[in-house]
């Protein structure tokens, strides 16, 4: 058996609109000015408290906590109004991979379990993944804990596992876990950062990624 682990935000779902709006709301609620789009998107993938601390390194802990809680509330409200859309080709990719009897699928995300459950419910992915690893029970990416847990759930070693993600944090996490990482170019970190972080390959669309995954698992 082989295991493919997917990141969520920026890899499976295009959530940047929700993320940017929620962060703007959270910063405003703490009396802070909005931040540039690129700066906010640069921390996507990290666990929320770690991401806020990186955005506001000089802010008192109380201010960071206020922004963190404000973001949670704003994102939850926005998500309830409209789910983040899938990137083109995601549904076909997951359907094709799920038909293989030699391949298992998992998720490793900086989202909370509640947030991941909402994404799974919105897109009808119940039962699609053998392992669901979130920020609730692990250190933030790029610590390898989420991938180690996913491999344990699947009963595979690092040589038979692969991480798919859009950020340098995903590629670093894969490297820290001893597995290969495939980067996707449609997410939140530029191609150069993915390469520098150790991506084995980088893909521009789901059609080419799907073919590569089928070849890798053959």
Coordinates of N, CA and C in Angstrom, one line a residue:
X1 N 0.8 -1.2 0.0 CA 0.0 0.0 0.0 C 0.9 1.3 0.0
X2 N 0.4 2.3 -0.6 CA 1.0 3.6 -0.6 C 0.0 4.7 -0.1
X3 N 0.6 5.7 0.4 CA -0.2 6.8 1.1 C 0.0 8.1 0.4
X4 N -1.0 8.9 0.1 CA -0.9 10.2 -0.4 C -1.6 11.1 0.6
X5 N -0.9 12.1 1.1 CA -1.4 13.0 2.1 C -1.6 14.4 1.5
X6 N -2.8 14.9 1.6 CA -3.1 16.2 1.0 C -3.2 17.3 2.1
X7 N -2.6 18.5 1.8 CA -2.9 19.7 2.5 C -4.3 20.1 2.1
X8 N -4.9 21.1 2.7 CA -6.3 21.5 2.4 C -6.3 22.9 1.8
X9 N -6.1 24.0 2.6 CA -6.1 25.4 2.1 C -5.0 25.6 1.1
X10 N -5.4 26.0 -0.1 CA -4.4 26.3 -1.1 C -4.0 25.1 -2.0
X11 N -4.4 24.0 -1.5 CA -4.1 22.7 -2.3 C -5.4 22.1 -2.8
X12 N -6.4 21.8 -1.9 CA -7.7 21.3 -2.3 C -8.7 22.3 -2.5
X13 N -8.8 23.3 -1.6 CA -9.8 24.3 -1.7 C -9.1 25.7 -1.8
X14 N -9.8 26.6 -2.5 CA -9.3 28.0 -2.7 C -10.0 28.8 -1.7
X15 N -9.4 28.9 -0.5 CA -10.0 29.6 0.6 C -9.4 31.0 0.9
X16 N -8.6 31.5 -0.1 CA -7.9 32.8 0.2 C -8.9 33.9 0.4
X17 N -10.1 33.9 -0.2 CA -11.0 35.0 0.0 C -11.5 35.0 1.5
X18 N -11.8 33.8 2.0 CA -12.3 33.7 3.3 C -11.2 34.0 4.3
X19 N -9.9 33.6 4.0 CA -8.8 33.8 4.9 C -8.5 35.3 5.0
X20 N -8.5 36.0 3.9 CA -8.2 37.4 3.8 C -9.2 38.3 4.5
X21 N -10.5 37.9 4.3 CA -11.6 38.7 4.9 C -11.6 38.4 6.4
X22 N -11.4 37.2 6.9 CA -11.4 36.9 8.3 C -10.2 37.6 9.0
X23 N -9.0 37.7 8.4 CA -7.9 38.3 9.0 C -8.1 39.8 9.1
X24 N -8.7 40.4 8.0 CA -9.0 41.8 8.0 C -9.9 42.1 9.2
X25 N -11.0 41.3 9.4 CA -11.9 41.5 10.5 C -11.3 41.3 11.8
X26 N -10.4 40.3 11.9 CA -9.7 40.1 13.2 C -8.8 41.2 13.6
X27 N -8.0 41.7 12.6 CA -7.1 42.9 12.9 C -7.9 44.1 13.3
X28 N -9.0 44.4 12.5 CA -9.8 45.5 12.8 C -10.4 45.4 14.2
X29 N -10.8 44.2 14.6 CA -11.4 44.0 15.9 C -10.4 44.3 17.1
X30 N -9.1 44.1 16.7 CA -8.0 44.4 17.7 C -7.5 45.8 17.6
X31 N -8.1 46.6 16.7 CA -7.6 48.0 16.5 C -6.4 48.1 15.7
X32 N -6.1 47.1 14.9 CA -4.9 47.1 14.0 C -5.3 47.3 12.6
X33 N -4.3 47.8 11.8 CA -4.5 48.1 10.4 C -4.4 46.8 9.6
X34 N -5.1 46.7 8.5 CA -5.0 45.5 7.6 C -3.6 45.3 7.1
X35 N -3.3 44.1 6.8 CA -2.0 43.7 6.3 C -2.1 43.4 4.8
X36 N -1.0 43.6 4.1 CA -0.9 43.2 2.6 C -1.4 41.8 2.4
X37 N -2.0 41.5 1.3 CA -2.5 40.2 0.9 C -1.4 39.2 1.0
X38 N -0.2 39.5 0.4 CA 0.9 38.5 0.3 C 1.4 38.1 1.7
X39 N 1.4 39.1 2.6 CA 1.9 38.8 3.9 C 0.9 37.9 4.6
X40 N -0.4 38.1 4.5 CA -1.3 37.2 5.2 C -1.3 35.8 4.6
X41 N -1.2 35.7 3.3 CA -1.2 34.4 2.6 C 0.1 33.6 2.9
X42 N 1.2 34.4 3.2 CA 2.5 33.7 3.4 C 2.4 32.8 4.7
X43 N 1.5 33.0 5.6 CA 1.5 32.2 6.8 C 0.4 31.1 6.8
X44 N -0.3 31.0 5.7 CA -1.3 30.0 5.5 C -0.7 28.6 5.6
X45 N -1.2 27.7 6.4 CA -0.6 26.4 6.6 C -0.1 26.2 8.0
X46 N 0.3 27.3 8.6 CA 0.7 27.2 10.0 C -0.5 27.1 10.9
X47 N -0.4 26.5 12.1 CA -1.5 26.5 13.1 C -1.8 28.0 13.4
X48 N -3.0 28.3 13.7 CA -3.5 29.7 13.8 C -2.7 30.5 14.8
X49 N -2.5 30.0 16.0 CA -1.7 30.9 17.0 C -0.3 31.1 16.5
X50 N 0.3 30.1 15.9 CA 1.7 30.3 15.3 C 1.7 31.3 14.2
X51 N 0.6 31.2 13.3 CA 0.5 32.2 12.2 C 0.4 33.6 12.7
X52 N -0.5 33.8 13.7 CA -0.7 35.2 14.2 C 0.5 35.7 14.9
X53 N 1.2 34.9 15.6 CA 2.5 35.3 16.2 C 3.5 35.7 15.2
X54 N 3.5 35.0 14.1 CA 4.4 35.4 13.0 C 4.0 36.7 12.3
X55 N 2.8 36.9 12.2 CA 2.3 38.2 11.6 C 2.5 39.4 12.6
X56 N 2.4 39.1 13.9 CA 2.4 40.2 14.9 C 3.5 39.9 15.9
X57 N 4.8 39.8 15.5 CA 5.8 39.3 16.4 C 6.1 40.3 17.6
X58 N 5.8 41.6 17.4 CA 6.0 42.5 18.5 C 4.8 42.8 19.3
X59 N 3.7 42.2 19.0 CA 2.4 42.5 19.7 C 2.4 41.8 21.1
X60 N 1.8 42.3 22.1 CA 1.6 41.6 23.3 C 0.8 40.3 23.1
X61 N 1.0 39.4 24.0 CA 0.3 38.1 23.9 C -1.2 38.3 23.9
X62 N -1.7 39.3 24.7 CA -3.2 39.5 24.7 C -3.7 39.9 23.4
X63 N -3.0 40.8 22.7 CA -3.4 41.2 21.4 C -3.4 40.1 20.4
X64 N -2.3 39.3 20.4 CA -2.3 38.1 19.6 C -3.5 37.1 19.8
X65 N -3.8 36.9 21.1 CA -5.0 36.1 21.4 C -6.3 36.7 20.9
X66 N -6.4 38.0 21.0 CA -7.6 38.7 20.5 C -7.7 38.5 19.0
X67 N -6.6 38.7 18.2 CA -6.6 38.5 16.8 C -7.0 37.0 16.5
X68 N -6.4 36.1 17.2 CA -6.6 34.7 17.0 C -8.1 34.3 17.1
X69 N -8.7 34.8 18.2 CA -10.1 34.5 18.5 C -11.0 35.2 17.5
X70 N -10.6 36.4 17.1 CA -11.4 37.2 16.1 C -11.4 36.5 14.8
X71 N -10.2 36.0 14.4 CA -10.1 35.3 13.1 C -11.0 34.0 13.1
X72 N -11.0 33.3 14.2 CA -11.8 32.0 14.3 C -13.3 32.4 14.1
X73 N -13.7 33.4 14.8 CA -15.1 33.8 14.7 C -15.5 34.3 13.3
X74 N -14.7 35.1 12.7 CA -15.0 35.6 11.4 C -14.9 34.6 10.3
X75 N -13.9 33.7 10.4 CA -13.8 32.6 9.4 C -15.0 31.6 9.5
X76 N -15.4 31.3 10.8 CA -16.5 30.4 10.9 C -17.8 31.0 10.4
X77 N -18.0 32.2 10.6 CA -19.2 32.9 10.1 C -19.2 32.9 8.5
X78 N -18.0 33.3 8.0 CA -17.9 33.3 6.5 C -18.1 32.0 5.9
X79 N -17.5 31.0 6.5 CA -17.6 29.6 6.0 C -19.0 29.1 6.0
X80 N -19.8 29.5 7.0 CA -21.2 29.1 7.1 C -22.0 29.7 6.0
X81 N -21.6 30.9 5.6 CA -22.4 31.6 4.5 C -22.1 31.0 3.2
X82 N -20.8 30.6 2.9 CA -20.4 30.0 1.6 C -19.1 29.3 1.8
X83 N -19.2 28.0 1.4 CA -18.0 27.1 1.5 C -16.9 27.6 0.5
X84 N -15.7 27.4 0.8 CA -14.6 27.7 -0.2 C -14.7 26.7 -1.3
X85 N -14.5 27.2 -2.6 CA -14.6 26.3 -3.7 C -13.4 25.4 -3.9
X86 N -13.6 24.3 -4.6 CA -12.5 23.4 -4.9 C -11.7 24.0 -6.1
X87 N -10.4 23.7 -6.1 CA -9.7 24.0 -7.4 C -10.1 23.1 -8.5
X88 N -10.0 23.5 -9.7 CA -10.4 22.7 -10.9 C -9.6 21.4 -10.9
X89 N -10.3 20.3 -11.0 CA -9.7 19.0 -11.1 C -9.6 18.2 -9.8
X90 N -9.9 18.9 -8.7 CA -9.8 18.2 -7.4 C -10.7 17.0 -7.3
X91 N -12.0 17.2 -7.6 CA -12.9 16.1 -7.5 C -12.5 14.9 -8.4
X92 N -12.1 15.1 -9.6 CA -11.7 14.0 -10.5 C -10.5 13.3 -9.9
X93 N -9.5 14.1 -9.4 CA -8.3 13.5 -8.9 C -8.6 12.6 -7.7
X94 N -9.4 13.1 -6.8 CA -9.7 12.3 -5.6 C -10.5 11.0 -6.0
X95 N -11.4 11.2 -6.9 CA -12.3 10.1 -7.4 C -11.4 9.0 -8.0
X96 N -10.5 9.4 -8.8 CA -9.6 8.4 -9.5 C -8.7 7.7 -8.5
X97 N -8.1 8.5 -7.6 CA -7.2 7.9 -6.6 C -7.9 6.9 -5.7
X98 N -9.2 7.3 -5.4 CA -10.0 6.5 -4.4 C -10.3 5.1 -5.1
X99 N -10.3 5.0 -6.4 CA -10.7 3.8 -7.0 C -9.6 2.7 -7.0
X100 N -8.4 3.2 -6.7 CA -7.2 2.3 -6.6 C -7.2 1.5 -5.3
X101 N -7.0 0.2 -5.4 CA -7.0 -0.6 -4.2 C -5.6 -0.7 -3.6
X102 N -4.6 0.0 -4.2 CA -3.2 0.0 -3.6 C -2.8 1.3 -3.1
X103 N -3.8 2.2 -2.9 CA -3.5 3.6 -2.5 C -4.5 4.1 -1.4
X104 N -3.9 4.7 -0.4 CA -4.7 5.3 0.6 C -4.6 6.8 0.6
X105 N -5.6 7.5 1.1 CA -5.6 9.0 1.1 C -5.7 9.5 2.5
X106 N -5.0 10.6 2.8 CA -5.1 11.2 4.1 C -5.0 12.8 3.9
X107 N -5.2 13.4 5.1 CA -5.2 14.9 5.1 C -4.3 15.3 6.3
X108 N -3.4 16.3 6.0 CA -2.7 17.0 7.1 C -2.8 18.5 6.9
X109 N -3.5 19.1 7.8 CA -3.8 20.5 7.6 C -3.6 21.4 8.9
X110 N -3.3 22.6 8.7 CA -3.2 23.5 9.8 C -4.6 24.0 10.3
X111 N -5.6 23.5 9.7 CA -7.0 23.9 10.1 C -7.3 23.1 11.4
X112 N -8.3 23.6 12.1 CA -8.8 22.9 13.3 C -9.6 21.7 12.8
X113 N -9.9 20.7 13.6 CA -10.7 19.6 13.2 C -12.1 20.0 12.9
X114 N -12.7 21.0 13.6 CA -14.0 21.5 13.3 C -14.0 22.1 11.9
X115 N -12.9 22.8 11.5 CA -12.8 23.4 10.2 C -12.7 22.4 9.1
X116 N -11.9 21.3 9.4 CA -11.8 20.3 8.4 C -13.0 19.5 8.2
X117 N -13.7 19.2 9.3 CA -15.0 18.5 9.2 C -16.0 19.3 8.3
X118 N -16.0 20.6 8.5 CA -16.9 21.5 7.7 C -16.5 21.4 6.2
X119 N -15.3 21.3 5.8 CA -14.9 21.2 4.4 C -15.3 19.8 3.9
X120 N -15.1 18.8 4.7 CA -15.4 17.4 4.3 C -17.0 17.3 4.1
X121 N -17.7 17.9 5.0 CA -19.2 17.8 4.8 C -19.6 18.6 3.6
X122 N -19.0 19.8 3.4 CA -19.4 20.6 2.2 C -19.2 20.0 0.9
X123 N -18.2 19.1 0.8 CA -17.8 18.5 -0.5 C -18.1 17.0 -0.5
X124 N -18.8 16.5 0.5 CA -19.2 15.1 0.5 C -18.0 14.1 0.5
X125 N -17.0 14.4 1.3 CA -15.8 13.6 1.4 C -15.8 12.6 2.6
X126 N -16.9 12.4 3.2 CA -17.0 11.5 4.3 C -16.5 10.1 3.9
X127 N -15.6 9.6 4.6 CA -15.0 8.2 4.3 C -14.0 8.2 3.3
X128 N -13.6 9.3 2.7 CA -12.7 9.4 1.6 C -11.2 9.2 2.1
X129 N -11.0 9.7 3.3 CA -9.6 9.7 3.8 C -9.4 8.8 5.0
X130 N -8.3 8.0 5.0 CA -8.1 7.0 6.1 C -7.6 7.7 7.3
X131 N -7.0 8.9 7.2 CA -6.5 9.6 8.3 C -6.7 11.1 8.1
X132 N -7.2 11.8 9.2 CA -7.4 13.2 9.2 C -6.6 13.8 10.3
X133 N -5.6 14.5 10.0 CA -4.7 15.1 10.9 C -4.8 16.7 10.9
X134 N -5.0 17.3 12.0 CA -5.3 18.7 12.1 C -4.4 19.4 13.2
X135 N -4.5 20.7 13.2 CA -3.7 21.5 14.2 C -4.1 21.2 15.6
X136 N -5.3 20.6 15.8 CA -5.8 20.5 17.2 C -4.9 19.5 18.0
X137 N -4.4 18.5 17.4 CA -3.6 17.5 18.1 C -2.2 17.4 17.9
X138 N -1.6 18.4 17.2 CA -0.2 18.3 16.8 C 0.5 19.7 16.8
X139 N 1.8 19.7 16.9 CA 2.6 20.9 16.7 C 2.3 21.5 15.3
X140 N 2.5 22.7 15.1 CA 2.4 23.4 13.8 C 3.3 22.8 12.8
X141 N 2.9 22.8 11.5 CA 3.8 22.5 10.4 C 5.0 23.5 10.6
X142 N 6.2 23.2 10.3 CA 6.7 22.0 9.6 C 7.1 20.8 10.5
X143 N 6.6 20.8 11.7 CA 6.9 19.6 12.5 C 6.3 18.4 11.9
X144 N 6.9 17.2 11.9 CA 6.4 16.1 11.2 C 5.3 15.3 11.9
X145 N 4.9 15.7 13.0 CA 3.9 14.9 13.8 C 2.7 14.5 13.0
X146 N 2.1 15.4 12.3 CA 0.9 15.0 11.5 C 1.1 13.9 10.5
X147 N 2.2 14.0 9.8 CA 2.6 13.0 8.8 C 2.9 11.7 9.5
X148 N 3.6 11.7 10.6 CA 3.9 10.5 11.3 C 2.6 9.8 11.8
X149 N 1.7 10.6 12.3 CA 0.4 10.0 12.7 C -0.4 9.4 11.5
X150 N -0.3 10.1 10.3 CA -1.0 9.6 9.1 C -0.4 8.3 8.7
X151 N 0.9 8.2 8.7 CA 1.6 7.0 8.3 C 1.3 5.8 9.2
X152 N 1.2 6.1 10.5 CA 0.8 5.1 11.5 C -0.6 4.6 11.3
X153 N -1.5 5.5 11.0 CA -2.9 5.1 10.7 C -3.0 4.2 9.4
X154 N -2.2 4.5 8.4 CA -2.2 3.8 7.2 C -1.4 2.5 7.2
X155 N -0.4 2.5 8.2 CA 0.4 1.3 8.2 C 1.5 1.3 7.1
X156 N 2.0 2.5 6.8 CA 3.0 2.6 5.7 C 4.2 3.3 6.3
X157 N 5.4 3.1 5.6 CA 6.6 3.7 5.9 C 6.8 5.0 5.1
X158 N 7.7 5.8 5.4 CA 7.9 7.1 4.7 C 8.3 6.9 3.3
X159 N 8.9 5.8 2.9 CA 9.3 5.5 1.5 C 8.1 5.3 0.7
X160 N 6.9 4.9 1.3 CA 5.7 4.7 0.5 C 4.6 5.7 0.8
X161 N 5.1 6.9 1.2 CA 4.2 8.0 1.4 C 4.6 9.3 0.7
X162 N 3.6 10.1 0.4 CA 3.9 11.3 -0.3 C 3.0 12.5 0.2
X163 N 3.6 13.6 0.3 CA 2.8 14.8 0.8 C 2.6 15.7 -0.4
X164 N 1.3 16.2 -0.5 CA 0.9 17.2 -1.6 C 0.6 18.5 -0.9
X165 N 1.2 19.6 -1.2 CA 0.9 20.8 -0.6 C 1.4 22.0 -1.4
X166 N 0.9 23.2 -1.0 CA 1.2 24.4 -1.7 C 2.1 25.4 -1.0
X167 N 2.6 25.0 0.2 CA 3.5 25.9 0.9 C 4.8 25.3 1.2
X168 N 5.8 26.1 1.5 CA 7.1 25.6 2.0 C 6.9 24.8 3.3
X169 N 5.9 25.2 4.1 CA 5.7 24.5 5.3 C 5.4 23.0 5.1
X170 N 4.6 22.7 4.0 CA 4.2 21.4 3.6 C 5.5 20.6 3.2
X171 N 6.3 21.2 2.4 CA 7.5 20.6 1.8 C 8.5 20.3 3.0
X172 N 8.7 21.3 3.9 CA 9.6 21.1 5.0 C 9.0 20.0 5.9
X173 N 7.7 19.9 6.1 CA 7.1 18.9 7.0 C 7.4 17.5 6.3
X174 N 7.2 17.4 5.0 CA 7.5 16.1 4.4 C 8.9 15.7 4.6
X175 N 9.8 16.6 4.3 CA 11.3 16.4 4.5 C 11.6 15.9 5.9
X176 N 11.0 16.6 6.9 CA 11.2 16.3 8.3 C 10.7 14.9 8.7
X177 N 9.6 14.4 7.9 CA 9.1 13.1 8.1 C 9.8 12.0 7.3
X178 N 10.7 12.4 6.5 CA 11.5 11.5 5.7 C 10.7 11.0 4.4
X179 N 9.7 11.8 4.0 CA 9.0 11.4 2.8 C 9.1 12.5 1.7
X180 N 8.8 12.1 0.5 CA 8.8 13.1 -0.6 C 7.7 14.1 -0.5
X181 N 7.8 15.2 -1.1 CA 6.8 16.2 -1.2 C 6.6 16.7 -2.6
X182 N 5.4 16.7 -3.1 CA 5.0 17.3 -4.4 C 4.4 18.7 -4.1
X183 N 4.9 19.7 -4.8 CA 4.3 21.0 -4.6 C 3.3 21.4 -5.7
X184 N 2.3 22.2 -5.4 CA 1.4 22.7 -6.4 C 1.5 24.2 -6.5
X185 N 1.5 24.7 -7.7 CA 1.8 26.1 -8.0 C 0.6 27.0 -7.9
X186 N -0.6 26.5 -7.7 CA -1.8 27.3 -7.6 C -2.1 27.9 -6.2
X187 N -1.3 27.5 -5.3 CA -1.6 27.9 -3.9 C -1.0 29.2 -3.4
X188 N -0.5 29.2 -2.2 CA -0.1 30.5 -1.5 C 1.4 30.8 -1.4
X189 N 2.2 29.9 -1.7 CA 3.7 30.1 -1.8 C 4.2 30.0 -3.2
X190 N 5.1 30.9 -3.6 CA 5.6 30.8 -5.0 C 6.5 29.6 -5.2
X191 N 6.6 29.3 -6.5 CA 7.3 28.1 -6.9 C 8.8 28.1 -6.3
X192 N 9.4 29.2 -6.3 CA 10.8 29.3 -5.8 C 10.9 28.8 -4.4
X193 N 9.9 29.2 -3.5 CA 9.9 28.8 -2.1 C 9.7 27.3 -2.0
X194 N 8.8 26.7 -2.8 CA 8.6 25.3 -2.8 C 9.8 24.5 -3.2
X195 N 10.5 25.0 -4.2 CA 11.7 24.3 -4.6 C 12.8 24.4 -3.5
X196 N 12.9 25.6 -2.9 CA 13.9 25.8 -1.9 C 13.6 24.9 -0.6
X197 N 12.3 24.6 -0.4 CA 11.9 23.8 0.7 C 12.0 22.3 0.5
X198 N 12.4 22.0 -0.7 CA 12.7 20.6 -1.0 C 11.6 19.8 -1.8
X199 N 10.7 20.5 -2.5 CA 9.7 19.8 -3.3 C 10.4 19.0 -4.4
X200 N 10.0 17.7 -4.5 CA 10.6 16.8 -5.5 C 10.1 17.2 -6.9
X201 N 8.8 17.6 -7.0 CA 8.3 18.1 -8.3 C 7.2 19.2 -7.9
X202 N 6.9 20.0 -8.9 CA 5.9 21.0 -8.8 C 5.0 21.0 -10.0
X203 N 3.7 21.1 -9.7 CA 2.7 20.9 -10.7 C 1.8 22.1 -10.9
X204 N 1.4 22.4 -12.2 CA 0.7 23.6 -12.5 C -0.8 23.3 -12.6
X205 N -1.3 22.1 -12.6 CA -2.7 21.7 -12.7 C -2.9 20.3 -12.1
X206 N -4.2 20.1 -11.8 CA -4.5 18.8 -11.2 C -4.5 17.6 -12.3
X207 N -4.6 17.9 -13.5 CA -4.5 16.9 -14.5 C -3.1 16.2 -14.5
X208 N -2.1 17.1 -14.5 CA -0.7 16.5 -14.5 C -0.4 15.9 -13.1
X209 N -0.9 16.5 -12.1 CA -0.6 15.9 -10.7 C -1.3 14.5 -10.6
X210 N -2.5 14.4 -11.1 CA -3.2 13.1 -11.0 C -2.4 12.0 -11.8
X211 N -2.0 12.3 -13.0 CA -1.2 11.4 -13.7 C 0.1 11.0 -13.0
X212 N 0.7 12.0 -12.4 CA 2.0 11.7 -11.7 C 1.7 10.8 -10.5
X213 N 0.6 11.0 -9.8 CA 0.3 10.2 -8.6 C -0.1 8.8 -9.0
X214 N -0.7 8.6 -10.1 CA -1.1 7.3 -10.6 C 0.2 6.5 -11.0
X215 N 1.1 7.3 -11.6 CA 2.4 6.6 -12.0 C 3.2 6.3 -10.8
X216 N 3.2 7.2 -9.8 CA 4.0 6.9 -8.6 C 3.5 5.7 -7.8
X217 N 2.2 5.5 -7.8 CA 1.6 4.5 -7.0 C 1.5 3.1 -7.8
X218 N 1.9 3.2 -9.1 CA 1.8 1.9 -9.9 C 2.8 0.9 -9.5

